Coordinates of C-alpha atoms in Angstrom, one line a residue:
M1 CA 1.1 -18.2 -48.8
L2 CA 2.1 -17.8 -45.2
T3 CA 0.6 -20.2 -42.8
V4 CA -0.5 -19.0 -39.4
K5 CA 0.1 -21.6 -36.6
T6 CA -2.3 -21.4 -33.7
P7 CA -1.3 -22.8 -30.3
Q8 CA -2.7 -26.1 -29.4
K9 CA -2.0 -26.0 -25.6
G10 CA -3.4 -23.7 -23.0
K11 CA 0.0 -22.7 -21.7
A12 CA 1.0 -21.4 -25.2
R13 CA -2.3 -19.6 -25.6
R14 CA -2.0 -17.8 -22.3
E15 CA 1.6 -16.8 -23.1
L16 CA 0.5 -15.3 -26.4
E17 CA -2.4 -13.4 -24.7
K18 CA 0.2 -11.9 -22.3
R19 CA 2.3 -10.7 -25.2
A20 CA -0.7 -9.4 -27.2
P21 CA -1.2 -5.6 -27.5
K22 CA -3.2 -4.1 -24.7
I23 CA -5.1 -0.8 -24.3
V24 CA -3.4 -0.3 -20.9
E25 CA 0.1 -1.6 -21.1
T26 CA 1.9 -3.3 -18.2
G27 CA 5.5 -2.6 -17.0
K28 CA 8.2 -2.8 -19.6
K29 CA 10.8 -5.6 -19.4
T30 CA 14.5 -5.0 -20.0
L31 CA 16.8 -7.1 -22.1
I32 CA 20.5 -7.0 -21.1
L33 CA 23.1 -8.1 -23.7
H34 CA 26.9 -8.3 -24.1
G35 CA 28.6 -7.2 -27.3
R36 CA 31.5 -8.6 -29.2
K37 CA 34.0 -7.4 -26.6
T38 CA 33.3 -6.0 -23.1
S39 CA 35.4 -4.6 -20.3
N40 CA 35.2 -5.2 -16.5
V41 CA 33.5 -1.9 -16.1
V42 CA 30.8 -2.8 -18.6
N43 CA 30.3 -6.2 -17.1
S44 CA 29.9 -4.7 -13.6
V45 CA 27.4 -2.1 -14.9
L46 CA 25.3 -4.8 -16.6
S47 CA 25.4 -7.0 -13.5
D48 CA 24.3 -4.2 -11.1
L49 CA 21.6 -3.1 -13.5
Y50 CA 20.2 -6.7 -13.7
H51 CA 20.3 -6.9 -9.8
L52 CA 18.3 -3.7 -9.5
K53 CA 15.7 -4.8 -12.1
K54 CA 15.8 -8.5 -11.4
D55 CA 12.0 -8.9 -11.3
S56 CA 11.5 -7.3 -14.8
A57 CA 14.8 -8.0 -16.7
V58 CA 16.3 -10.8 -18.9
K59 CA 20.1 -11.1 -19.1
F60 CA 22.0 -13.0 -21.8
S61 CA 25.5 -14.1 -20.8
R62 CA 26.8 -15.0 -24.2
R63 CA 28.5 -12.5 -26.4
N64 CA 26.8 -11.3 -29.6
E65 CA 29.1 -10.5 -32.5
D66 CA 26.5 -9.5 -35.1
I67 CA 24.7 -6.8 -33.1
S68 CA 25.4 -3.2 -34.1
P69 CA 22.4 -1.1 -33.1
F70 CA 23.4 2.1 -35.0
E71 CA 24.4 0.3 -38.2
S72 CA 21.9 -0.8 -40.9
G73 CA 21.4 -4.5 -40.7
G74 CA 23.0 -4.8 -37.3
E75 CA 19.7 -4.6 -35.4
T76 CA 18.2 -7.8 -36.9
S77 CA 19.3 -10.1 -34.1
L78 CA 18.4 -7.4 -31.5
E79 CA 14.8 -7.2 -32.8
F80 CA 14.6 -11.0 -32.8
F81 CA 15.7 -11.3 -29.2
S82 CA 13.3 -8.5 -28.3
Q83 CA 10.4 -10.5 -29.8
K84 CA 11.6 -13.7 -28.3
T85 CA 11.8 -12.4 -24.7
D86 CA 8.9 -9.8 -25.0
C87 CA 11.2 -7.0 -23.9
S88 CA 10.6 -3.4 -25.1
I89 CA 13.8 -1.9 -23.6
F90 CA 17.3 -3.1 -24.1
V91 CA 20.8 -2.3 -22.7
F92 CA 23.7 -3.3 -24.9
G93 CA 27.2 -3.2 -23.5
S94 CA 30.4 -3.1 -25.6
H95 CA 34.0 -1.9 -25.4
S96 CA 36.4 -0.7 -28.1
K97 CA 39.4 1.6 -28.5
K98 CA 37.2 4.2 -30.2
R99 CA 34.3 3.9 -27.7
P100 CA 35.5 2.5 -24.4
D101 CA 33.0 1.4 -21.8
N102 CA 30.1 1.9 -24.1
L103 CA 26.4 1.4 -23.3
V104 CA 23.6 1.6 -25.9
I105 CA 20.1 2.1 -24.3
G106 CA 17.2 1.7 -26.7
R107 CA 13.5 1.3 -26.9
T108 CA 11.4 -0.8 -29.3
Y109 CA 7.9 -0.4 -30.8
D110 CA 6.2 -3.6 -32.1
H111 CA 9.6 -5.3 -31.6
H112 CA 11.3 -2.8 -34.0
I113 CA 14.0 -0.3 -33.0
Y114 CA 12.2 3.0 -31.9
D115 CA 15.1 5.2 -30.6
L116 CA 18.7 4.8 -29.4
V117 CA 21.0 6.6 -26.9
E118 CA 24.7 5.8 -26.7
V119 CA 26.6 6.8 -23.5
G120 CA 30.0 6.2 -22.1
V121 CA 30.6 5.1 -18.5
E122 CA 33.1 7.1 -16.4
N123 CA 34.0 7.1 -12.7
Y124 CA 32.0 3.9 -12.0
K125 CA 31.6 2.7 -8.4
R126 CA 30.1 -0.7 -7.7
M127 CA 27.5 -1.4 -5.1
E128 CA 30.0 -3.5 -3.1
S129 CA 32.2 -0.4 -2.6
F130 CA 29.7 1.4 -0.5
T131 CA 29.4 0.8 3.3
Y132 CA 26.0 1.3 4.9
D133 CA 23.5 -0.4 7.1
K134 CA 22.3 -3.4 5.2
K135 CA 18.8 -2.8 6.5
L136 CA 18.6 0.2 4.1
A137 CA 19.3 -1.9 1.1
P138 CA 16.6 -1.5 -1.6
R139 CA 14.1 -4.4 -1.8
V140 CA 13.3 -6.1 -5.0
G141 CA 10.1 -4.9 -6.6
S142 CA 9.9 -1.6 -4.7
K143 CA 9.0 1.6 -6.5
P144 CA 11.8 4.3 -6.8
F145 CA 11.8 8.0 -6.8
I146 CA 13.6 9.5 -9.9
C147 CA 15.0 13.0 -9.5
F148 CA 16.4 15.0 -12.4
I149 CA 18.5 18.0 -11.4
G150 CA 19.8 20.7 -13.8
E151 CA 18.6 22.9 -16.6
G152 CA 20.2 20.7 -19.2
F153 CA 17.3 18.3 -19.1
E154 CA 15.0 21.1 -20.3
N155 CA 17.3 22.9 -22.7
A156 CA 19.7 20.3 -24.3
G157 CA 18.1 18.0 -26.9
E158 CA 20.5 15.1 -26.1
L159 CA 19.7 15.2 -22.3
K160 CA 16.0 15.5 -23.0
H161 CA 16.2 12.3 -25.0
L162 CA 18.3 10.6 -22.3
K163 CA 15.8 11.7 -19.6
E164 CA 12.9 9.9 -21.5
V165 CA 14.9 6.7 -21.9
L166 CA 16.1 6.6 -18.3
L167 CA 12.5 7.1 -17.1
D168 CA 11.3 4.1 -19.0
L169 CA 14.3 2.1 -17.9
L170 CA 14.1 2.8 -14.2
R171 CA 10.5 3.5 -13.2
G172 CA 9.0 0.0 -13.8
E173 CA 5.3 -0.4 -13.9
V174 CA 3.2 2.8 -13.8
V175 CA 0.8 2.9 -10.9
E176 CA -1.9 5.5 -9.8
K177 CA -1.6 5.2 -6.0
L178 CA 1.5 4.4 -3.9
N179 CA 2.2 3.7 -0.3
L180 CA 4.8 6.0 1.2
A181 CA 6.2 3.1 3.3
G182 CA 7.1 1.2 0.1
L183 CA 9.5 3.9 -1.2
D184 CA 13.0 2.9 -0.2
R185 CA 15.3 4.3 -3.0
V186 CA 15.9 7.3 -5.1
Y187 CA 17.7 7.6 -8.5
V188 CA 19.4 11.0 -8.6
C189 CA 20.3 12.3 -12.1
T190 CA 22.4 15.5 -12.1
A191 CA 23.2 17.3 -15.4
I192 CA 26.8 18.7 -15.1
S193 CA 27.1 19.8 -18.7
S194 CA 25.2 19.7 -22.0
N195 CA 26.2 16.0 -22.5
K196 CA 27.2 14.6 -19.1
V197 CA 25.0 13.3 -16.3
V198 CA 25.9 11.9 -12.9
L199 CA 23.6 8.9 -12.0
T200 CA 23.6 7.8 -8.3
L201 CA 21.3 5.4 -6.4
C202 CA 20.5 6.4 -2.8
A203 CA 18.5 4.6 -0.1
L204 CA 15.6 6.6 1.4
R205 CA 15.3 6.7 5.2
L206 CA 12.1 8.1 6.8
K207 CA 12.4 9.8 10.2
K208 CA 10.0 11.6 12.5
S209 CA 9.6 15.3 11.9
G210 CA 6.8 16.2 14.3
T211 CA 4.3 16.6 11.4
V212 CA 2.3 14.3 9.1
V213 CA 5.0 14.4 6.5
P214 CA 8.2 12.5 7.6
R215 CA 11.7 13.8 7.3
M216 CA 13.7 12.1 4.5
E217 CA 17.4 11.3 4.5
L218 CA 19.4 10.0 1.6
V219 CA 22.1 7.4 2.0
E220 CA 24.2 6.6 -1.0
V221 CA 24.2 2.8 -1.6
G222 CA 25.4 2.7 -5.2
P223 CA 26.0 2.1 -8.0
S224 CA 27.3 5.5 -9.1
M225 CA 28.6 6.5 -12.5
D226 CA 29.0 9.4 -15.0
L227 CA 27.2 9.0 -18.3
V228 CA 28.5 10.9 -21.3
V229 CA 26.2 11.1 -24.3
R230 CA 28.0 10.1 -27.4
R231 CA 25.3 9.4 -30.0
H232 CA 21.5 9.4 -30.1
R233 CA 18.9 8.6 -32.7
L234 CA 15.4 9.9 -32.5
P235 CA 12.4 8.1 -34.0
N236 CA 11.0 9.4 -37.3
E237 CA 7.8 11.3 -37.2
S238 CA 5.5 8.7 -38.7
L239 CA 6.8 6.0 -36.3
R240 CA 6.4 8.4 -33.4
K241 CA 2.7 9.2 -34.3
E242 CA 2.0 5.5 -34.6
A243 CA 3.5 4.8 -31.2
M244 CA 1.7 7.7 -29.5
R245 CA -1.7 6.8 -31.0
E246 CA -4.3 5.9 -28.4
A247 CA -7.0 3.3 -28.8
K248 CA -10.5 4.5 -29.3
N249 CA -12.2 1.7 -27.5
Q250 CA -10.8 2.4 -24.1
P251 CA -12.5 0.8 -21.1
R252 CA -15.3 3.0 -19.7
K253 CA -14.6 4.2 -16.2
D254 CA -17.5 3.8 -13.8
K255 CA -18.2 7.0 -12.0
N256 CA -18.9 7.2 -8.3
I257 CA -18.0 3.5 -7.8
K258 CA -15.1 2.3 -5.7
Q259 CA -14.0 -1.0 -4.2
D260 CA -13.8 -1.5 -0.4
T261 CA -12.0 -4.4 1.2
L262 CA -14.8 -4.9 3.7
R263 CA -17.9 -3.8 2.0
G264 CA -17.0 -4.7 -1.6
K265 CA -18.3 -2.5 -4.3
V266 CA -19.6 0.8 -3.0
G267 CA -21.6 3.3 -5.1
K268 CA -22.4 6.9 -4.6
I269 CA -25.8 8.3 -5.7
N270 CA -26.2 12.0 -6.4
I271 CA -29.7 13.3 -5.5
P272 CA -30.7 16.8 -6.6
N273 CA -31.8 19.4 -4.1
Q274 CA -35.3 18.7 -2.8
K275 CA -36.0 22.4 -2.1
I276 CA -37.8 21.7 1.1
G277 CA -37.9 25.4 2.0
D278 CA -40.1 26.1 -1.0
T279 CA -42.8 23.7 0.1
V280 CA -46.2 25.4 0.6
Y281 CA -47.9 24.7 3.9
Y282 CA -51.5 25.6 4.8
H283 CA -52.1 26.8 8.4
T284 CA -55.3 26.5 10.4
K285 CA -56.0 28.6 13.5
V286 CA -56.4 26.6 16.7
G287 CA -57.1 29.1 19.5
D288 CA -54.6 31.9 19.2
T289 CA -51.9 29.9 17.3
F290 CA -51.7 28.8 13.7
V291 CA -51.0 25.0 13.2
P292 CA -49.6 23.7 9.8
S293 CA -52.0 21.4 8.2
K294 CA -51.6 18.9 5.4
T295 CA -49.7 20.0 2.3
K296 CA -51.3 20.5 -1.0
G297 CA -49.8 17.4 -2.4
V298 CA -51.3 15.2 0.4
K299 CA -54.7 16.7 -0.3
R300 CA -54.4 16.0 -4.0
E301 CA -53.6 12.4 -3.2
R302 CA -56.6 12.1 -0.9
R303 CA -58.9 13.7 -3.6
E304 CA -57.6 11.3 -6.2
A305 CA -58.3 8.3 -3.9
R306 CA -61.8 9.5 -3.2
M307 CA -62.5 9.9 -6.9
K308 CA -61.2 6.4 -7.5
H309 CA -63.5 5.0 -4.8
E310 CA -66.5 6.7 -6.3
S311 CA -65.7 5.4 -9.8
N312 CA -65.5 1.8 -8.4
E313 CA -68.9 2.2 -6.8
R314 CA -70.5 3.4 -10.1
A315 CA -69.0 0.5 -12.0
P316 CA -71.4 -2.5 -12.5
K317 CA -71.1 -5.4 -10.1
F318 CA -69.8 -8.7 -11.2
Q319 CA -73.1 -10.5 -10.6
D320 CA -74.9 -8.0 -12.7
M321 CA -72.4 -8.4 -15.5
L322 CA -73.2 -12.2 -15.5
M323 CA -77.0 -11.8 -15.8
P324 CA -78.3 -11.7 -19.4
K325 CA -79.5 -8.4 -20.7
K326 CA -83.3 -7.9 -21.3
S327 CA -84.5 -6.6 -24.6
K328 CA -86.6 -3.5 -25.1
K329 CA -89.7 -5.6 -26.0
A330 CA -89.5 -7.7 -22.8
K331 CA -89.2 -4.5 -20.8
R332 CA -92.3 -3.0 -22.5
E333 CA -94.4 -6.2 -22.0
R334 CA -93.4 -6.3 -18.4
R335 CA -94.4 -2.6 -18.0
E336 CA -97.8 -3.2 -19.6
A337 CA -98.4 -6.2 -17.5
G338 CA -97.7 -4.2 -14.4
T339 CA -100.1 -1.5 -15.4
S340 CA -102.9 -4.0 -16.2
E341 CA -102.4 -5.6 -12.8
E342 CA -102.7 -2.2 -11.1
G343 CA -105.9 -1.5 -13.1
N344 CA -107.5 -4.8 -12.0
E345 CA -106.7 -4.1 -8.4
H346 CA -108.3 -0.7 -8.6
A347 CA -111.4 -2.2 -10.3
S348 CA -111.8 -4.8 -7.6
K349 CA -111.5 -2.2 -4.9
R350 CA -114.3 -0.2 -6.4
Q351 CA -116.6 -3.2 -6.7
E352 CA -116.0 -4.1 -3.0
E353 CA -116.8 -0.5 -2.0
G354 CA -120.0 -0.5 -4.1
A355 CA -121.2 -3.8 -2.6
E356 CA -120.8 -2.3 0.9

């Protein structure tokens, strides 16, 4: 039987919690590797790509002779490195006589190969070959614009697949809101033919336009290259459905609640229409004018209060409740005694009158 080892230290537990599957995934990390043989162009492309994604990329400097992503059994080491570094996107560079200046860009699902795109690099220009104001250089961690130009990205199947892979590779972490001042670069992808794309990085300069929306200017800062699609492998249907499946227990979104930096949590309460215009008022005539009196609801409240007061008066007092109750026999004897005393008084009065 397989034994499952649990981490004993807090640092290891926290690291495993970061790598555990989440309902809302964070940004994808990129793994950059060298093949059995590479050229100067491939080395420059991998170095520039690592410089652009330095905050979310891992680069291996050693060469890997046993990695062949498109061949069966050649992706074992690649999947191991993906699990070791917790990277879901990889860029593998190689060079051969049959496929010179070759790049393989792929994605993984559950640290297994999901899909692959192989491109050839042509007309490459390094970042150092461009002259521009260094103040316009893209900052590390900033969010980029990604622009796709051409009908090939909508019609050609190879370019459609390349567009999906480039989006995952370049966009970084997905956010809902973005400050316009934090946008400082644009990736421009232009489809020239059904299998060729020109990829260029431009700096974004914002200038005054006399309106709320600023005027934008693009300054090419590099790198720049032509990507020619050579091979691509789509995921099978069952793996695609498994990767696209959404979790059922998604976090519930609180409606009408927002966070404010000064006031903290602020809520919004929706009150239905009170229909004040439909309220019935009673008017009394004072002189020649009619003055609105109390509403029907107020009168009802006063009537209920009066009835409650009367019920309290009718209720027995506390002292009476403490006194013992008299039986019917005692009441009857008391009544008879009272009548006898009254008869004796009348008899005594008659005798006195007779004596006089």
